[in-house]
mmCIF file of C-alpha atoms in Angstrom:
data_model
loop_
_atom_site.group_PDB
_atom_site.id
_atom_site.type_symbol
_atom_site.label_atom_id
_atom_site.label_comp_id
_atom_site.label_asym_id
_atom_site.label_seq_id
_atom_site.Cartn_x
_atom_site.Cartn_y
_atom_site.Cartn_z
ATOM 1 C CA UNK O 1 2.049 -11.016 25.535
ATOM 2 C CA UNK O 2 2.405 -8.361 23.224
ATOM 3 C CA UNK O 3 3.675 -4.716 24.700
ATOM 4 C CA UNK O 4 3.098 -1.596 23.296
ATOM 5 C CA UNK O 5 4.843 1.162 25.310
ATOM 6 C CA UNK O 6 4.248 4.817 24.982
ATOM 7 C CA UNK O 7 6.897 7.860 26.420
ATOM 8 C CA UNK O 8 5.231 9.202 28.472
ATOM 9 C CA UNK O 9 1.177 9.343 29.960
ATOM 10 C CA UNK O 10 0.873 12.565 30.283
ATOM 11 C CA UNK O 11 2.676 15.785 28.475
ATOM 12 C CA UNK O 12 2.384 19.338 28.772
ATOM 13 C CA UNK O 13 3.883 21.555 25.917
ATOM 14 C CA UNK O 14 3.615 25.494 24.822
ATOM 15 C CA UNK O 15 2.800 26.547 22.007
ATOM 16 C CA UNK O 16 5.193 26.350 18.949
ATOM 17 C CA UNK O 17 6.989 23.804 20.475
ATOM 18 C CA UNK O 18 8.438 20.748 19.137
ATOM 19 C CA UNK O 19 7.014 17.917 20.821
ATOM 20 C CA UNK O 20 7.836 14.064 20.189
ATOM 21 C CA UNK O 21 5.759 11.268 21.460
ATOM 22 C CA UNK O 22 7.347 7.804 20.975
ATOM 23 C CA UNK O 23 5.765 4.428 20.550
ATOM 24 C CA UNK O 24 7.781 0.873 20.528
ATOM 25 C CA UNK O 25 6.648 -2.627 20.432
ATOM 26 C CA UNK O 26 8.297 -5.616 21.748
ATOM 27 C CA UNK O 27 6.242 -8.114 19.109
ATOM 28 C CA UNK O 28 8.293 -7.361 15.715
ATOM 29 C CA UNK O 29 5.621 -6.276 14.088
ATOM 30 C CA UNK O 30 5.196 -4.760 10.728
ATOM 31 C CA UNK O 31 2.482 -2.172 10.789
ATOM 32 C CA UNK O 32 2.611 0.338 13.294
ATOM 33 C CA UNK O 33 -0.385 3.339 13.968
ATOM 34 C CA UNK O 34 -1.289 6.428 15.070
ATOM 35 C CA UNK O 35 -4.774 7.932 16.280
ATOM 36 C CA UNK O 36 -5.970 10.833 18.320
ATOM 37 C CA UNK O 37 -8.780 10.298 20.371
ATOM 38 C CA UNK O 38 -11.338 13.197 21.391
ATOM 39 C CA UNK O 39 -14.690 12.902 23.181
ATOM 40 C CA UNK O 40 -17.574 12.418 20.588
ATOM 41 C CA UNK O 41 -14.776 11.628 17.502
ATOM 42 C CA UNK O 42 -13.718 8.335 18.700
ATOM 43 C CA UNK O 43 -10.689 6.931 17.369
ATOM 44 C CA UNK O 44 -8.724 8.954 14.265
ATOM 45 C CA UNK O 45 -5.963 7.918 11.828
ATOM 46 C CA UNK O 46 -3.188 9.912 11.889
ATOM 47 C CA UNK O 47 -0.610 8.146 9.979
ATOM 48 C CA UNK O 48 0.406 4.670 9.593
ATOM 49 C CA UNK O 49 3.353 2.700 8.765
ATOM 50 C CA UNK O 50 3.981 -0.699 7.446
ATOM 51 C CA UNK O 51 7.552 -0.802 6.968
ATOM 52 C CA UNK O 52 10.751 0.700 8.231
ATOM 53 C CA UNK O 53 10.737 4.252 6.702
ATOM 54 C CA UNK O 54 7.384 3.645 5.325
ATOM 55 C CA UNK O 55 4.474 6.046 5.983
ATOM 56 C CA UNK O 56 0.879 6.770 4.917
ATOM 57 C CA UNK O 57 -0.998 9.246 5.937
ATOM 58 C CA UNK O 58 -4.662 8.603 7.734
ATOM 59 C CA UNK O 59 -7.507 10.827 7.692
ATOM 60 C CA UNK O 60 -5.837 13.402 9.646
ATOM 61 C CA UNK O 61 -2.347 13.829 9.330
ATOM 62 C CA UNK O 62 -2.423 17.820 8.757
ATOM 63 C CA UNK O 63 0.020 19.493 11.347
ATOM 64 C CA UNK O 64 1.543 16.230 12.283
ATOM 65 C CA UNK O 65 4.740 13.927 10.876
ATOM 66 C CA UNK O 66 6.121 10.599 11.647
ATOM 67 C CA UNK O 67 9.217 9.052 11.826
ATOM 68 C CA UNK O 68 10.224 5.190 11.030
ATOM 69 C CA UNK O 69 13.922 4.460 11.776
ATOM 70 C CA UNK O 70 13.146 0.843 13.346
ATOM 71 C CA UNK O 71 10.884 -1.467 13.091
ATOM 72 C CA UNK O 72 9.737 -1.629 16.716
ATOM 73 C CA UNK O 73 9.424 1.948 16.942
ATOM 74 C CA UNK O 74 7.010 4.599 15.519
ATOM 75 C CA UNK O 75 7.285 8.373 16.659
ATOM 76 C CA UNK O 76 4.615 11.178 16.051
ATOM 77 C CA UNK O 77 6.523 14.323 15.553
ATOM 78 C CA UNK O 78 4.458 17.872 16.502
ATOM 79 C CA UNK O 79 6.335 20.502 14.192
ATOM 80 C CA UNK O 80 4.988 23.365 16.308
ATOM 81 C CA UNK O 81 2.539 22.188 18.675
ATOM 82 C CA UNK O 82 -0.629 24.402 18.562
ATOM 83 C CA UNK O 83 -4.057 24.103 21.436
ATOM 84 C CA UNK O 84 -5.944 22.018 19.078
ATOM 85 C CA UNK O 85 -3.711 19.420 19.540
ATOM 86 C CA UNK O 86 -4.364 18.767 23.021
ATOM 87 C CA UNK O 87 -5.783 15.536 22.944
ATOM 88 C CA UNK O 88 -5.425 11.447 23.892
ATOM 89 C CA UNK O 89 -2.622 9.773 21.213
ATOM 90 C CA UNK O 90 -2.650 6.144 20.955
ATOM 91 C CA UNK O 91 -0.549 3.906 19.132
ATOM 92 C CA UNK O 92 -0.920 0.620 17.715
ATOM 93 C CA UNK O 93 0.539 -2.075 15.826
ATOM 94 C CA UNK O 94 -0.232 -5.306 14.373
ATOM 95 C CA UNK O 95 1.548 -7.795 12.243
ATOM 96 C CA UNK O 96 2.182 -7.716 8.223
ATOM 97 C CA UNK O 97 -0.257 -9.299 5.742
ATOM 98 C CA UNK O 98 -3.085 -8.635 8.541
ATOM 99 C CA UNK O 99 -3.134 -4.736 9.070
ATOM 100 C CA UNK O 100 -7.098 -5.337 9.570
ATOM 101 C CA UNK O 101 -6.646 -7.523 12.292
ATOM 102 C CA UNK O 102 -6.106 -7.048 16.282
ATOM 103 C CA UNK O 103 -3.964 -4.028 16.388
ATOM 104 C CA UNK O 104 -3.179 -4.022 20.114
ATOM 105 C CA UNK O 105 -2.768 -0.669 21.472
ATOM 106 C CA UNK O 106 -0.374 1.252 24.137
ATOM 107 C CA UNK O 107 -2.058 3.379 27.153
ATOM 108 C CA UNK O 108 -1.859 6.243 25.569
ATOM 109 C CA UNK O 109 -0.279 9.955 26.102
ATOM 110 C CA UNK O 110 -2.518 12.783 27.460
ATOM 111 C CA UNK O 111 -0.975 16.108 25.635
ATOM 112 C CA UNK O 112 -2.008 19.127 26.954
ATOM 113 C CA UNK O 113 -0.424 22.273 24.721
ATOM 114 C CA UNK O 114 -0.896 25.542 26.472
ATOM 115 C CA UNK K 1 -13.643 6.518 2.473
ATOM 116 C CA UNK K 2 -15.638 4.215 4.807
ATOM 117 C CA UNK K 3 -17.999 5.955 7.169
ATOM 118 C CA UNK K 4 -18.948 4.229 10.477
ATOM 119 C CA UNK K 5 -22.135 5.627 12.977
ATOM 120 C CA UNK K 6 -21.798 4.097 16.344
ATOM 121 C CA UNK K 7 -25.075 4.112 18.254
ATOM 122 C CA UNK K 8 -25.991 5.372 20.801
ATOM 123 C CA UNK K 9 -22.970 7.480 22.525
ATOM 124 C CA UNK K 10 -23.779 6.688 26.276
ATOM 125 C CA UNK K 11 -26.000 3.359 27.524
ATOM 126 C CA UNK K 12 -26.770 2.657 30.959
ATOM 127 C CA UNK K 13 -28.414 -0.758 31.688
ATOM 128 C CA UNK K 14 -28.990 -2.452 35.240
ATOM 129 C CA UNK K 15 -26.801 -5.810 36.233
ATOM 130 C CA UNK K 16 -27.800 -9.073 34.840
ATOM 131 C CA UNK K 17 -29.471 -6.629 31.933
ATOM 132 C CA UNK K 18 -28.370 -7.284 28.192
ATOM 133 C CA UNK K 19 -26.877 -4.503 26.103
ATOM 134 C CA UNK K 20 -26.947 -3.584 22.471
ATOM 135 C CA UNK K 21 -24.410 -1.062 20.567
ATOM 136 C CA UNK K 22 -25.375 -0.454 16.867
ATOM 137 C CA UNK K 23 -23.153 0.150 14.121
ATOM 138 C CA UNK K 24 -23.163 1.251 10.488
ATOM 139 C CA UNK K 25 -20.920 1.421 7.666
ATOM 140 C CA UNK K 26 -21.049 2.816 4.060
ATOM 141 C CA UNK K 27 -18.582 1.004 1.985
ATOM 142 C CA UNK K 28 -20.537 -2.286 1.092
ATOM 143 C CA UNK K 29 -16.944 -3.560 -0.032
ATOM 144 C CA UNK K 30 -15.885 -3.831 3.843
ATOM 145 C CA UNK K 31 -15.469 -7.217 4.977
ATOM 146 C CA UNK K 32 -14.158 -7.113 8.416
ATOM 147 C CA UNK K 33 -15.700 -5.652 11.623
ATOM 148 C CA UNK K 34 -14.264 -5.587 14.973
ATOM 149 C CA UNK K 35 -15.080 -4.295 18.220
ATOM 150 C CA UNK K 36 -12.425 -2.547 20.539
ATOM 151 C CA UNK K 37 -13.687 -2.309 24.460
ATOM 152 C CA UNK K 38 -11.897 0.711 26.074
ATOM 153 C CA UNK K 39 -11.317 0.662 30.168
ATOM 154 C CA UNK K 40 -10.638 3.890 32.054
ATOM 155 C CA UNK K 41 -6.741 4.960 31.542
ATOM 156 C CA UNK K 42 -6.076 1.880 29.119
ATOM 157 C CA UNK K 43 -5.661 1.223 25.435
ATOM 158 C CA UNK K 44 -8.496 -0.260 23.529
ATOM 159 C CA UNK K 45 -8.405 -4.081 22.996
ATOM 160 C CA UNK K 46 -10.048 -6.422 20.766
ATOM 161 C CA UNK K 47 -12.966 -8.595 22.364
ATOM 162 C CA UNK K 48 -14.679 -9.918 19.198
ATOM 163 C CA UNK K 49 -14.871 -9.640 15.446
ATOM 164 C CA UNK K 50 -16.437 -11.125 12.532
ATOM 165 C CA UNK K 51 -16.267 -11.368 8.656
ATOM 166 C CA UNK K 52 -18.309 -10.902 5.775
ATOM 167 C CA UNK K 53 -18.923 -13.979 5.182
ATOM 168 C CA UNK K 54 -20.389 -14.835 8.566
ATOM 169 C CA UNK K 55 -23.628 -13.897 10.131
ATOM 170 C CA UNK K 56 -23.384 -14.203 13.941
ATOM 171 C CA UNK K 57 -20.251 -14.867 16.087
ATOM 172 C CA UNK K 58 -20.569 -15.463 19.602
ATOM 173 C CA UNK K 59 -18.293 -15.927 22.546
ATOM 174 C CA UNK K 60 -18.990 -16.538 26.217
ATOM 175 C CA UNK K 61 -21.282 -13.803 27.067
ATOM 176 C CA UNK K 62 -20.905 -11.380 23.625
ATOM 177 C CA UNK K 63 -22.233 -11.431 20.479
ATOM 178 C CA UNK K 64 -21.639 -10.211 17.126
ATOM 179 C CA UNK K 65 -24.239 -9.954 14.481
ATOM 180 C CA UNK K 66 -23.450 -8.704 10.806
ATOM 181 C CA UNK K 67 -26.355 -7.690 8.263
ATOM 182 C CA UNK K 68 -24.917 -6.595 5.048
ATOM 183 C CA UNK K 69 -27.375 -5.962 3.121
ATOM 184 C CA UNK K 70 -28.828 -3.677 5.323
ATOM 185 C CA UNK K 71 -24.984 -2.822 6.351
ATOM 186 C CA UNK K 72 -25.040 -2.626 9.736
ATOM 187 C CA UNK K 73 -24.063 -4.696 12.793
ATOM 188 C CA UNK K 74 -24.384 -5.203 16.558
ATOM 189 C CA UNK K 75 -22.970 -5.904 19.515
ATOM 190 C CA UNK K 76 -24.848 -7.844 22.365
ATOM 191 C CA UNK K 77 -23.593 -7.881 25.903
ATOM 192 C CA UNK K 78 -25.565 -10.176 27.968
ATOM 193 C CA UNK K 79 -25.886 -10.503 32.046
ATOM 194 C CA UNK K 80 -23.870 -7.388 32.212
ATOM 195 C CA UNK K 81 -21.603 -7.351 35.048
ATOM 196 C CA UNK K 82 -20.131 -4.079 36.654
ATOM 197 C CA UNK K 83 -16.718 -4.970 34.746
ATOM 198 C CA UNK K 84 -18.209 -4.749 31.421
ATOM 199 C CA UNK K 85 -18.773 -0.463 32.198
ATOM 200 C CA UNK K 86 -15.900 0.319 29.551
ATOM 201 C CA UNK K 87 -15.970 2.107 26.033
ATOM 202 C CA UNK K 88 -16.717 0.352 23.244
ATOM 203 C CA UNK K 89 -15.703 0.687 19.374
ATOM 204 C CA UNK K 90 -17.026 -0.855 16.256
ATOM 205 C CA UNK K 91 -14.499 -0.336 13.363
ATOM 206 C CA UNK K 92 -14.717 -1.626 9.834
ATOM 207 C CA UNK K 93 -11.966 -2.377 7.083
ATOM 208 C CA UNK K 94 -11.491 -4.190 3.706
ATOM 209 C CA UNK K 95 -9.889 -6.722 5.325
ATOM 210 C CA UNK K 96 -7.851 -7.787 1.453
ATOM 211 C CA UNK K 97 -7.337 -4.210 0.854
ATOM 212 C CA UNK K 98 -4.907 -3.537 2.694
ATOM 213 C CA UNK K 99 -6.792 -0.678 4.115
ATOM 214 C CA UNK K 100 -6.993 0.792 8.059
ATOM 215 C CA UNK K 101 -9.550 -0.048 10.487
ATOM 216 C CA UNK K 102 -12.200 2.856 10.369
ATOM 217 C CA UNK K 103 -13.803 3.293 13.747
ATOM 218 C CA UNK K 104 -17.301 5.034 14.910
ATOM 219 C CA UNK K 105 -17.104 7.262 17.845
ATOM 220 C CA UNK K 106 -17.578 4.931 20.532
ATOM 221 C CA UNK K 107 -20.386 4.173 23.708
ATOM 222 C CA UNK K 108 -19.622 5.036 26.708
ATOM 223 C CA UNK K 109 -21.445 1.651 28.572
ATOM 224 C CA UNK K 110 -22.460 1.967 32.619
ATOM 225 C CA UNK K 111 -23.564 -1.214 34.404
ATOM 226 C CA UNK K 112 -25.028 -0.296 37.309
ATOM 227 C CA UNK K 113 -24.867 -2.499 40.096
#
């Protein structure tokens, strides 16, 4: 079965601070993704990857970076976290020459920033 | 970019009732659709999809029905069971381009028992 593990479940940061929420998979696969989900938005791109040190950016990858040093692992970087980023982060991943297909997903990590 | 509407945001049906989540996109060159089903404190997972270049898809007790000309599609739940209560998500994608799934906001189903 394909396993997509996130850091942690839940996170609680301040303000300003750095904050680094890691994602790995255990299927090798290719594309790797990001998305923030808040009640009434659904599910939002954040940035994407479909290589090792390859990056896209989604539809909302203001205040946010990534970072692709292996292929099984994908890490959302926070700069300087600020309260609108509290939210749900999910990662995802799915295998090369199908990045429309099932993207299975990790459990997610709550991120409160206070 | 694609647009998706997800309709409607919360549904409540009785056991043994069908359900019915709508969708519509904007980008008449998508060709995939999916739908993600979301349990309490889990990741979303894939339960069903279907291409452009197929009208109805069923499986077990879901169903997926695509209309592009009108370009929309639905998901049908029927004799809803008390497990089904979950999130669901339609998405949409050009499935040849390379491109992300876009997905609507999500309904929040109940099955009450």
């Amino acid at each position: 079965d394909v396993k997509v593990t996130q850091s942690s479940r839940y996170l609680v940061k301040r303000t300003g601070e750095k904050v680094f929420l890691e994602c790995v998979q255990d299927m090798d696969h290719e594309n790797m993704f990001w998305y923030r989900q808040d009640p009434g938005l659904g599910l939002r791109l954040i940035y994407f990857s479909y290589d090792v040190k390859m990056k896209e950016k989604g539809d909302i990858p203001e205040g946010y970076s990534v970072s692709r040093e292996k292929k099984e692992r994908f890490s959302l970087i926070l700069e300087s976290a600020s309260t609108n980023q509290t939210s749900m982060y999910l990662c995802a991943s799915n295998p090369r020459g199908q990045i429309t297909y099932e993207q299975y997903f990790g459990p997610g990590t709550r991120l409160t920033v206070t | 970019g694609e647009n998706v509407e997800q309709h409607p945001s919360t549904l409540s049906v009785q056991e043994g009732d069908s359900a019915v989540i709508k969708c519509t996109y904007s980008d008449s060159a998508s060709n995939y659709f999916p739908w993600y089903k979301q349990e309490l404190g889990k990741g979303p997972q894939l339960i069903i999809d279907i291409r452009s270049n197929v009208g109805e898809k069923k499986d077990q007790r879901i169903a997926v029905t695509l209309n592009k000309t009108a370009k929309h599609f639905s998901l049908h739940i029927t004799e809803t069971q008390p497990e089904d209560s979950a999130v669901y998500f339609c998405a949409a994608s050009k499935a040849w381009g390379n491109t992300p799934l876009v997905f609507g906001k999500g309904t929040r189903l109940s099955v009450i028992a």
